[in-house]
Each structure stands twice: as structure tokens, then as C-alpha cells.
mmCIF file of C-alpha atoms and ligand atoms in Angstrom:
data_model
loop_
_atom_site.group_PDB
_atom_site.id
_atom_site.type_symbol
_atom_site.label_atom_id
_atom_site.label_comp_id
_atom_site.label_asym_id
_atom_site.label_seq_id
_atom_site.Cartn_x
_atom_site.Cartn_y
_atom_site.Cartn_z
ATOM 1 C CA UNK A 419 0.000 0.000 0.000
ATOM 2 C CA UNK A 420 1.298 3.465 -0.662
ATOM 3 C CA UNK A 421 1.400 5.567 1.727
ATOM 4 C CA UNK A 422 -0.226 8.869 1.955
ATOM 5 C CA UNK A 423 1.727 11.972 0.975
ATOM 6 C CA UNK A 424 -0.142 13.552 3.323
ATOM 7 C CA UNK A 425 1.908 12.274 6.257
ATOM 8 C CA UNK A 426 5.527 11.110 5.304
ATOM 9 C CA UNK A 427 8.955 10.849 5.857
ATOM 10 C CA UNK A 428 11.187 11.572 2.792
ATOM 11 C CA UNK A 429 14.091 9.201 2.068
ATOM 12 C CA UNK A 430 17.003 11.183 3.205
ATOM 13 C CA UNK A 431 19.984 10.750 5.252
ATOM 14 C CA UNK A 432 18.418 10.587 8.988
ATOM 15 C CA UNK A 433 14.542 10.575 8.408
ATOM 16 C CA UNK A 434 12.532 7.687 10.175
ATOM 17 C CA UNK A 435 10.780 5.862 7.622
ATOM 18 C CA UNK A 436 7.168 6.611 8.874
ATOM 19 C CA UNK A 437 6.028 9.583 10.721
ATOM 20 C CA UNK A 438 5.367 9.116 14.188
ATOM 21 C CA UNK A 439 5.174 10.231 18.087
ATOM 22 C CA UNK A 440 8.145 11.472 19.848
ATOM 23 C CA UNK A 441 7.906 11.884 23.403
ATOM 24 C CA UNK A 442 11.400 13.601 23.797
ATOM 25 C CA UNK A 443 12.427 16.183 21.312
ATOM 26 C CA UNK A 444 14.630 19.042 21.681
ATOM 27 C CA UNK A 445 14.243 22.758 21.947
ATOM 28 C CA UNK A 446 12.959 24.174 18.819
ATOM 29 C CA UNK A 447 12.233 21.132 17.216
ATOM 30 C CA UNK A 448 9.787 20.078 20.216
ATOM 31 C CA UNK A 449 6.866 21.595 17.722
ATOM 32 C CA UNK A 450 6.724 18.389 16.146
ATOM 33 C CA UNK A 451 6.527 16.024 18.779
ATOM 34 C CA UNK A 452 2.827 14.124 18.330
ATOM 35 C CA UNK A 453 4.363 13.162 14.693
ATOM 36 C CA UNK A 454 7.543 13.448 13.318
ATOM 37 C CA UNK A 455 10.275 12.240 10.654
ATOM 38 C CA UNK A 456 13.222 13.045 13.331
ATOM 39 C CA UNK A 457 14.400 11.172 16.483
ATOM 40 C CA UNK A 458 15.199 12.171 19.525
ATOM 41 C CA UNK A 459 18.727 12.099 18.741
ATOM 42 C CA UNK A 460 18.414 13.942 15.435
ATOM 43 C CA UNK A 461 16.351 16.575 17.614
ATOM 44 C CA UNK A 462 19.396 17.491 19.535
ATOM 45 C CA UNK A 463 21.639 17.276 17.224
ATOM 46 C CA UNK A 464 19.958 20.194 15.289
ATOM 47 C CA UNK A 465 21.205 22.412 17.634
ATOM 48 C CA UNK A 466 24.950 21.482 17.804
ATOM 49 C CA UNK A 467 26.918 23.721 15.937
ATOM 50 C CA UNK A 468 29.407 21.437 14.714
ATOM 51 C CA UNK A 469 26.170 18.402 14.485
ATOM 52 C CA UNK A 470 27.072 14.978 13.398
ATOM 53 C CA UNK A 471 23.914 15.091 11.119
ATOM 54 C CA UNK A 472 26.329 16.957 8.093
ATOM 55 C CA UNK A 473 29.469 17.652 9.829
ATOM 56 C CA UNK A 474 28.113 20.933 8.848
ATOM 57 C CA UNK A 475 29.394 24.113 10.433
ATOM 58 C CA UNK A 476 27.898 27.673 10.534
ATOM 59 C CA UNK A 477 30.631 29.193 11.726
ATOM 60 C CA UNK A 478 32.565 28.818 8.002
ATOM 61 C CA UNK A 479 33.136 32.767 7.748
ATOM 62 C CA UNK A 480 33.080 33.539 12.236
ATOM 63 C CA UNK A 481 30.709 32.901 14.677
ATOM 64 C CA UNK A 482 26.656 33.477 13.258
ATOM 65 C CA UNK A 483 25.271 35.496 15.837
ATOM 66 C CA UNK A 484 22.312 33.862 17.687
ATOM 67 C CA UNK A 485 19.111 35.231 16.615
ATOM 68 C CA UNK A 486 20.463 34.106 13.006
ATOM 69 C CA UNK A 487 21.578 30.944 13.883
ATOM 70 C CA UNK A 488 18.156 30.501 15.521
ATOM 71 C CA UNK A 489 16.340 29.785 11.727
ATOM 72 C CA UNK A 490 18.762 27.610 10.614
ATOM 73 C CA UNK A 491 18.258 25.717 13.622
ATOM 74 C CA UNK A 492 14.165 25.719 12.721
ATOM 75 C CA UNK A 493 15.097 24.805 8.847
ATOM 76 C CA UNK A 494 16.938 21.886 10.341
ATOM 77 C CA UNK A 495 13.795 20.798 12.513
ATOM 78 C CA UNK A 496 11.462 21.396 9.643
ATOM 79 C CA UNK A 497 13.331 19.878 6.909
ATOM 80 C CA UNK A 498 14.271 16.400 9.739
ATOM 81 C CA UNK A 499 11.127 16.447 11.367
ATOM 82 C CA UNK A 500 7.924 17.483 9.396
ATOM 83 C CA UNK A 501 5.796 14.908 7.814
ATOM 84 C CA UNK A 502 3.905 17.393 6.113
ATOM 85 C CA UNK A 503 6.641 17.569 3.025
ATOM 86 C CA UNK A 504 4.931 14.716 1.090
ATOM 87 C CA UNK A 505 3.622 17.011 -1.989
ATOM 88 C CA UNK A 506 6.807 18.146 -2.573
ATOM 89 C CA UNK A 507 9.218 15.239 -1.906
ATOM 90 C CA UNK A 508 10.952 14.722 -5.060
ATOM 91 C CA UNK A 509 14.192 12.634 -6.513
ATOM 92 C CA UNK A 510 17.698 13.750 -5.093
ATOM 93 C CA UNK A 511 20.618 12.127 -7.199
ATOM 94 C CA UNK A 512 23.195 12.349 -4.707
ATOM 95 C CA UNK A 513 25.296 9.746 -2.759
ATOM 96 C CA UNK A 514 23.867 10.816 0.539
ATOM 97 C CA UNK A 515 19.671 10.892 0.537
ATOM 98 C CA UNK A 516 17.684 9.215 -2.430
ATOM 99 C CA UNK A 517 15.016 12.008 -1.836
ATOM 100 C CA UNK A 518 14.976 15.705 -1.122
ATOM 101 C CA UNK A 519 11.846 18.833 -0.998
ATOM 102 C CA UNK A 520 11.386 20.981 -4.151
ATOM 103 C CA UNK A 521 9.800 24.182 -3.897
ATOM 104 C CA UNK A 522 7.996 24.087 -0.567
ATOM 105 C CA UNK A 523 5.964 27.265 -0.183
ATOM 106 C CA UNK A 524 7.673 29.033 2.519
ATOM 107 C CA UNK A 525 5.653 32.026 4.336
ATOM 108 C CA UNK A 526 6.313 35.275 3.499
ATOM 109 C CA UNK A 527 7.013 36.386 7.142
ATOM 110 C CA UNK A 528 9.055 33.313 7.786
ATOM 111 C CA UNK A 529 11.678 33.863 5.171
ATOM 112 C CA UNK A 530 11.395 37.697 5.752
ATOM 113 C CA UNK A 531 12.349 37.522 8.976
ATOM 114 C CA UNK A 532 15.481 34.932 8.785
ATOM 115 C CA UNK A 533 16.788 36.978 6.043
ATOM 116 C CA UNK A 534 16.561 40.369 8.563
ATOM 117 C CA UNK A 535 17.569 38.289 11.488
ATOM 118 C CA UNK A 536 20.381 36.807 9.319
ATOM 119 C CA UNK A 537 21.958 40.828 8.007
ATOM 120 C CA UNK A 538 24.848 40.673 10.213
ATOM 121 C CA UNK A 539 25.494 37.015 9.218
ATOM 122 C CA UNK A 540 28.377 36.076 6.833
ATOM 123 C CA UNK A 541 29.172 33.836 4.411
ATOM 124 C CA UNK A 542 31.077 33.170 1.739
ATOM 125 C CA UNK A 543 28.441 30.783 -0.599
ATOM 126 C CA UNK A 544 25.429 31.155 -1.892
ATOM 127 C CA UNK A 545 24.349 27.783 -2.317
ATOM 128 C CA UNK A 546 25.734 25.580 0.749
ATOM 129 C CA UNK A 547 24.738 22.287 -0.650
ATOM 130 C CA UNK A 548 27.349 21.876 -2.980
ATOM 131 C CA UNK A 549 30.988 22.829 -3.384
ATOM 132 C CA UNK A 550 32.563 23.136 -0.229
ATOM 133 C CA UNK A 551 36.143 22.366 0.645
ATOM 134 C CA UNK A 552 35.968 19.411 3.163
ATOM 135 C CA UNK A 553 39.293 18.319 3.792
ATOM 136 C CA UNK A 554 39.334 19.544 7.305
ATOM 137 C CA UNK A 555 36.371 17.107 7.727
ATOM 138 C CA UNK A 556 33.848 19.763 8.079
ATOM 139 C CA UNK A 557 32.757 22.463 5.227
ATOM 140 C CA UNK A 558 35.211 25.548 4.311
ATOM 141 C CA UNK A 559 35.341 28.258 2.176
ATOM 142 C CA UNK A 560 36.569 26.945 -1.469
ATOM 143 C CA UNK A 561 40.009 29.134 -2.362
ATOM 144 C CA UNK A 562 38.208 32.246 -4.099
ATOM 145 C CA UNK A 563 34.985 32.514 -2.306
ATOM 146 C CA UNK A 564 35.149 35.568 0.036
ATOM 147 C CA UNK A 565 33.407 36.007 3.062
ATOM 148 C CA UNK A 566 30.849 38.773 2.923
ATOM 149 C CA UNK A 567 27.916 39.956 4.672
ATOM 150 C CA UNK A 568 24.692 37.784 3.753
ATOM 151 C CA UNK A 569 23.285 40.957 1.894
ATOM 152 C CA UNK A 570 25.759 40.944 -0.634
ATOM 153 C CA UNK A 571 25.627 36.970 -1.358
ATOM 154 C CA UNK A 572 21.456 37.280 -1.033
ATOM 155 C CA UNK A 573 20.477 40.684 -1.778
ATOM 156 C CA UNK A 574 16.648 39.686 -1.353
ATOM 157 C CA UNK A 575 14.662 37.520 1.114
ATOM 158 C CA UNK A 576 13.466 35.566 -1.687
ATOM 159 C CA UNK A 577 17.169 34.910 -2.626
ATOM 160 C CA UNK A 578 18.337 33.698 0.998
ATOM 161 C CA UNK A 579 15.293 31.185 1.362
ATOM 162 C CA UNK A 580 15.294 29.515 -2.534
ATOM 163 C CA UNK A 581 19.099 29.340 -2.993
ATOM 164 C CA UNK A 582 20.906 28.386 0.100
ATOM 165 C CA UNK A 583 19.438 24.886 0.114
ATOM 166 C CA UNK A 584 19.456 24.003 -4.077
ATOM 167 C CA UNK A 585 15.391 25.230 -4.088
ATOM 168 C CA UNK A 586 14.151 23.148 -1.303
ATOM 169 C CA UNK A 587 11.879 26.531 -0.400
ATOM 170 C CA UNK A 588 10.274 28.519 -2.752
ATOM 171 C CA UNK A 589 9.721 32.257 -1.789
ATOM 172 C CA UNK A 590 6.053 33.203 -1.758
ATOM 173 C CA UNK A 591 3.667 36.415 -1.010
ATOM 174 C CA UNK A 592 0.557 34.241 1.180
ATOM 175 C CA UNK A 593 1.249 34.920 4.632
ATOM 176 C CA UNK A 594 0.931 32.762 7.777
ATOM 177 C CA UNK A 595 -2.010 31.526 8.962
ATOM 178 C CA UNK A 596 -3.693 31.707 5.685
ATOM 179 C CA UNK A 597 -3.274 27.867 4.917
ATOM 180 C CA UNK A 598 -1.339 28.377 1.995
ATOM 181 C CA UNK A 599 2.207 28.273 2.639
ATOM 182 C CA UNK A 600 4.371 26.278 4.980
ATOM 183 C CA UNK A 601 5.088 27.493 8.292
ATOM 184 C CA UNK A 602 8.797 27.105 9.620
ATOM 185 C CA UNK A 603 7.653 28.564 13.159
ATOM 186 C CA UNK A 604 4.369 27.551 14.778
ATOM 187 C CA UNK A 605 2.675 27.596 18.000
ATOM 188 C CA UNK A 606 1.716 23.478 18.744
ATOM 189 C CA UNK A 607 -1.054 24.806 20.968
ATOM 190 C CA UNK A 608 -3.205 25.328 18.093
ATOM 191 C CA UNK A 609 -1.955 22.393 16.246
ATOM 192 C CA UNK A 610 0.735 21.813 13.006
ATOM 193 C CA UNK A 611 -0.680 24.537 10.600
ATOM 194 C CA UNK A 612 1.149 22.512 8.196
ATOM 195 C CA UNK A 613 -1.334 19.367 8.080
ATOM 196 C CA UNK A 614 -3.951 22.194 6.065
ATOM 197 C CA UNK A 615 -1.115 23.416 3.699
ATOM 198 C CA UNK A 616 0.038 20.223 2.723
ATOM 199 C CA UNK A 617 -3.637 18.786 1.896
ATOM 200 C CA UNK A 618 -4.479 22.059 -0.097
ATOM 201 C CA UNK A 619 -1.281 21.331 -2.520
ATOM 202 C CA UNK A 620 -1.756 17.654 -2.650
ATOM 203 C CA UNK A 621 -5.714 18.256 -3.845
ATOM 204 C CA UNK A 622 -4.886 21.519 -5.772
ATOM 205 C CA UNK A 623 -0.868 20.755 -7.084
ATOM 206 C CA UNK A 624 1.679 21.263 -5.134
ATOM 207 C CA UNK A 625 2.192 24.225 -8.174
ATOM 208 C CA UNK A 626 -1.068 25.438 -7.313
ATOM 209 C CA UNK A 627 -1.181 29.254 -6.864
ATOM 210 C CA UNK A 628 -5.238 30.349 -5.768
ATOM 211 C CA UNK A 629 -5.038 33.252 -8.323
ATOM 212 C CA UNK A 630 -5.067 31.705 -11.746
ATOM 213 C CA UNK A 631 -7.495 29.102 -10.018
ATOM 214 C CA UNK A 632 -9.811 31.943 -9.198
ATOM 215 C CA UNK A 633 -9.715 33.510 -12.752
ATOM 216 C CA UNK A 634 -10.620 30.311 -14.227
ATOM 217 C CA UNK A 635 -13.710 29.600 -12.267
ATOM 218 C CA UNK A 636 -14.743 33.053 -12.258
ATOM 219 C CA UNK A 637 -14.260 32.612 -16.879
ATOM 220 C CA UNK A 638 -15.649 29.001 -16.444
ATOM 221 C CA UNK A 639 -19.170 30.608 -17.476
ATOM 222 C CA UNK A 640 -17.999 32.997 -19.799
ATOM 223 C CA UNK A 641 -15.677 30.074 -21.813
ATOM 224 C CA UNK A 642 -19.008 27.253 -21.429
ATOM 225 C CA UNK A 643 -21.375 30.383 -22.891
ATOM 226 C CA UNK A 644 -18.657 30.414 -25.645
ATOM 227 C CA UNK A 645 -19.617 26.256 -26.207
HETATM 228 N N1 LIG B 1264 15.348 23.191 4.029
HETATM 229 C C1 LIG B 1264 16.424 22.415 3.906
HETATM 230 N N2 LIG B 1264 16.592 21.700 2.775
HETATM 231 C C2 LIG B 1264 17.684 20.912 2.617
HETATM 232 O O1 LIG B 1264 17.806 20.257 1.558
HETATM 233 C C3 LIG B 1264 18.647 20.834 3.657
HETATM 234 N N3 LIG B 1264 19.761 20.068 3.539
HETATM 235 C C4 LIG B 1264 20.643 20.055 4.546
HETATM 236 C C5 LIG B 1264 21.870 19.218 4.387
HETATM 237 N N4 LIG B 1264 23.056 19.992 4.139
HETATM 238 C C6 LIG B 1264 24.200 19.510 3.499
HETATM 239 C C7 LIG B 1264 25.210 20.393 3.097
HETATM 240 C C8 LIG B 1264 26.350 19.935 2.420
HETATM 241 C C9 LIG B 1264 26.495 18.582 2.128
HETATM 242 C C10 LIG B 1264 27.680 18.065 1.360
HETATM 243 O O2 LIG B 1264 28.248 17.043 1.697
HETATM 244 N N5 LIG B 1264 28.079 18.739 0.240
HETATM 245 C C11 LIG B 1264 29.128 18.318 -0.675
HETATM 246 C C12 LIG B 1264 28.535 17.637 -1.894
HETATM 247 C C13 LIG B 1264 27.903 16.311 -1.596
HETATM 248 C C14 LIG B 1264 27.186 15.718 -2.822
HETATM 249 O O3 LIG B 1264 26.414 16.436 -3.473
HETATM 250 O O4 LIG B 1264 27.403 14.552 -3.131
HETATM 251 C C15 LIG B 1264 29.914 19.540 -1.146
HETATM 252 O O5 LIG B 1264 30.442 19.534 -2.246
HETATM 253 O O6 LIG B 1264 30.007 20.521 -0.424
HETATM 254 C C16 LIG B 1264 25.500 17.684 2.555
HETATM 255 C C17 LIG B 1264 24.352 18.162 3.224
HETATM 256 C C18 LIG B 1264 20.418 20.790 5.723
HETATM 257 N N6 LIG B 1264 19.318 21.550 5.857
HETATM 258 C C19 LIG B 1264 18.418 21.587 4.834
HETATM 259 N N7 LIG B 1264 17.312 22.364 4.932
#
């Protein structure tokens, strides 16, 4: 039986293979606890800044001051932990996950606010998937690559949240709460507003935008009178 995109795990480097209850996970990532795609471990992890999970370090052009490492610690917890990716999960051909996300509908406010949070940040790559110098073990600047603030290697908001992770977000206008864009920050008291966003692209496309949508049932008369 196949299971539902509506609540999966992708097949990635440290994802469970179902979705399910965690009684004990960390800090930010605790959001997810009734049903995740991270463990415990993975939880805590997130939060190291040197974590075993990429040997990835954020400190590759001086330390990231804490309000900005703050979002990269909640990407880490979405991207490990939410089983709400399904209708975007798509093929990854690399040696370390089989799957990856494409174009998840990030909130407006939620990328708008790492990238402010993030202005005093530096870095030396725009994209820091691929191309790193890992001889050390963990990720350094390739020879040429200067460090520079994060305005200069993502001018826009829209910049920082599509290209830093190979398009895993995509950058949209709907705003939180609306039920139309993934949330990286929630309250859990009023649930996972991500259950609502993730059915609405799985029924609509996960390319869906409500515009064009709109147009075309408001012509739908117009084209049939046509007929
Ligand atoms: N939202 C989100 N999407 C992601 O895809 C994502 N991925 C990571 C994983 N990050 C990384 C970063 C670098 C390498 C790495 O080993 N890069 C090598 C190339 C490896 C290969 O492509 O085979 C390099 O050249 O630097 C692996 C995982 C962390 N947070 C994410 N967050």
C-alpha cells in the first residue's frame, strides 16, 4: 500500500521511515513532537553547531550570531522532522539521501524575517549544498569565495530562502495563517498549521497558486457560454 503523501517521511539521510510520536524532542524542534520524521537524537543534534547530522558548520566565515543561527536551527527541525513535506518530496541524485523537498511554499514572514535576522550574518556561498572544501572534515570556504555579509551573497529575502538549500523553499507572497504556505515557526497549541497546507497542494498541485485558479472559475461561465 502506498502511503499517503499527506503524512511522510522523505528518504534522506536521517529521516525515520514513517512519521510518528516522539515523546522527547529538543528545543525548537519540540513543535513536532505528536508526529515526526526526526528522532530524539536527530532533535538534539539540530542544535549542535558542529552536528554529526552533516558535519556541517555555521561558523565557516566567524561565529553566526544567535538570533540568526536561531532559523537555521528551525530549517533543520522542519526539513528532519515534518511529515507534512509529502507534496513536494521529489528525486535527489546524490550519494547521501535518495530524496529531497522541491519548492515548498515558505511564508512570506518566515523567510522575511530569517533573512533580517540573518543581516549581520556572513558567508562566503550562496548555495551551501554543494561545493565546499571538506578536507578539514567539516565544510570551508573553497580558495576564491570571500566572506561577505549575507546581503551581498542574497540581496533579497526571496534569494536567501530559494538558494541556500538548491530550491528546497520557494519564496512566496501568502502569509501565515492563511493555509497556503508552509510554516517554519508555529505555536503546537493550536496544532501543526502545516497538516492544512500540505492537503491544499496535494488536492490543488503542489504548483497550485489560488489566483489563476480563481480567474478560471470566475471565466468558467464565460468560456461554457462560448460552447
Ligand atoms: N530546508 C532544507 N533543505 C535541505 O535540503 C537541507 N539540507 C541540509 C543538508 N546539508 C548539506 C550540506 C552539504 C552537504 C555536502 O556534503 N556537500 C558536498 C557535496 C555532496 C554531494 O552532493 O554529493 C559539497 O560539495 O560541499 C550535505 C548536506 C540541511 N538543511 C536543509 N534544509
Amino acid at each position: 500500500a502506498k502511503e499517503s503523501v499527506l503524512n511522510m517521511c522523505m528518504d534522506a539521510k536521517h529521516h525515520k521511515t514513517k512519521p510518528g510520536p516522539e515523546g522527547a524532542l529538543h528545543g525548537q524542534c519540540v513543535l513536532w513532537k505528536d508526529n515526526a520524521c526526526c528522532t530524539a537524537n536527530t532533535s538534539t543534534e539540530a542544535h549542535q553547531d558542529q552536528s554529526y547530522l552533516y558535519n556541517f558548520n555555521w561558523n565557516h566565515c566567524g561565529v553566526m550570531p544567535e538570533k540568526c543561527k536561531q532559523h537555521f536551527i528551525q530549517d533543520t527541525c522542519l526539513y528532519e522532522c515534518s511529515p507534512n513535506l509529502g507534496p513536494w518530496i521529489d528525486q535527489a541524485d546524490t550519494s547521501w539521501r535518495r530524496e529531497r523537498i522541491l519548492n515548498v511554499p515558505l511564508c512570506k514572514e518566515d523567510c522575511e524575517l530569517w533573512w533580517e535576522d540573518c543581516q549581520d550574518a556572513v558567508t562566503c556561498k550562496e548555495n551551501w549544498h554543494k561545493g565546499w572544501n571538506w578536507t578539514s572534515g567539516t565544510n570551508r570556504c573553497p580558495r576564491g569565495f570571500m566572506c561577505q555579509p549575507f546581503k551581498y551573497i542574497f540581496p533579497r529575502p526571496a534569494d536567501l530562502c530559494e538558494k541556500i538549500w538548491s530550491n528546497s523553499y520557494k519564496y512566496t507572497t501568502e502569509h501565515r495563517g492563511g493555509g497556503r504556505c508552509i510554516q517554519m515557526w508555529f505555536d503546537p497549541a493550536n496544532g501543526n498549521p502545516n497538516v492544512a497546507v500540505a492537503k491544499y497542494y496535494a488536492q490543488n498541485g503542489r504548483d497550485a497558486s489560488p489566483a489563476p485558479r480563481a480567474v478560471l472559475l470566475l471565466l468558467l461561465p464565460a468560456l461554457l457560454a462560448l460552447l
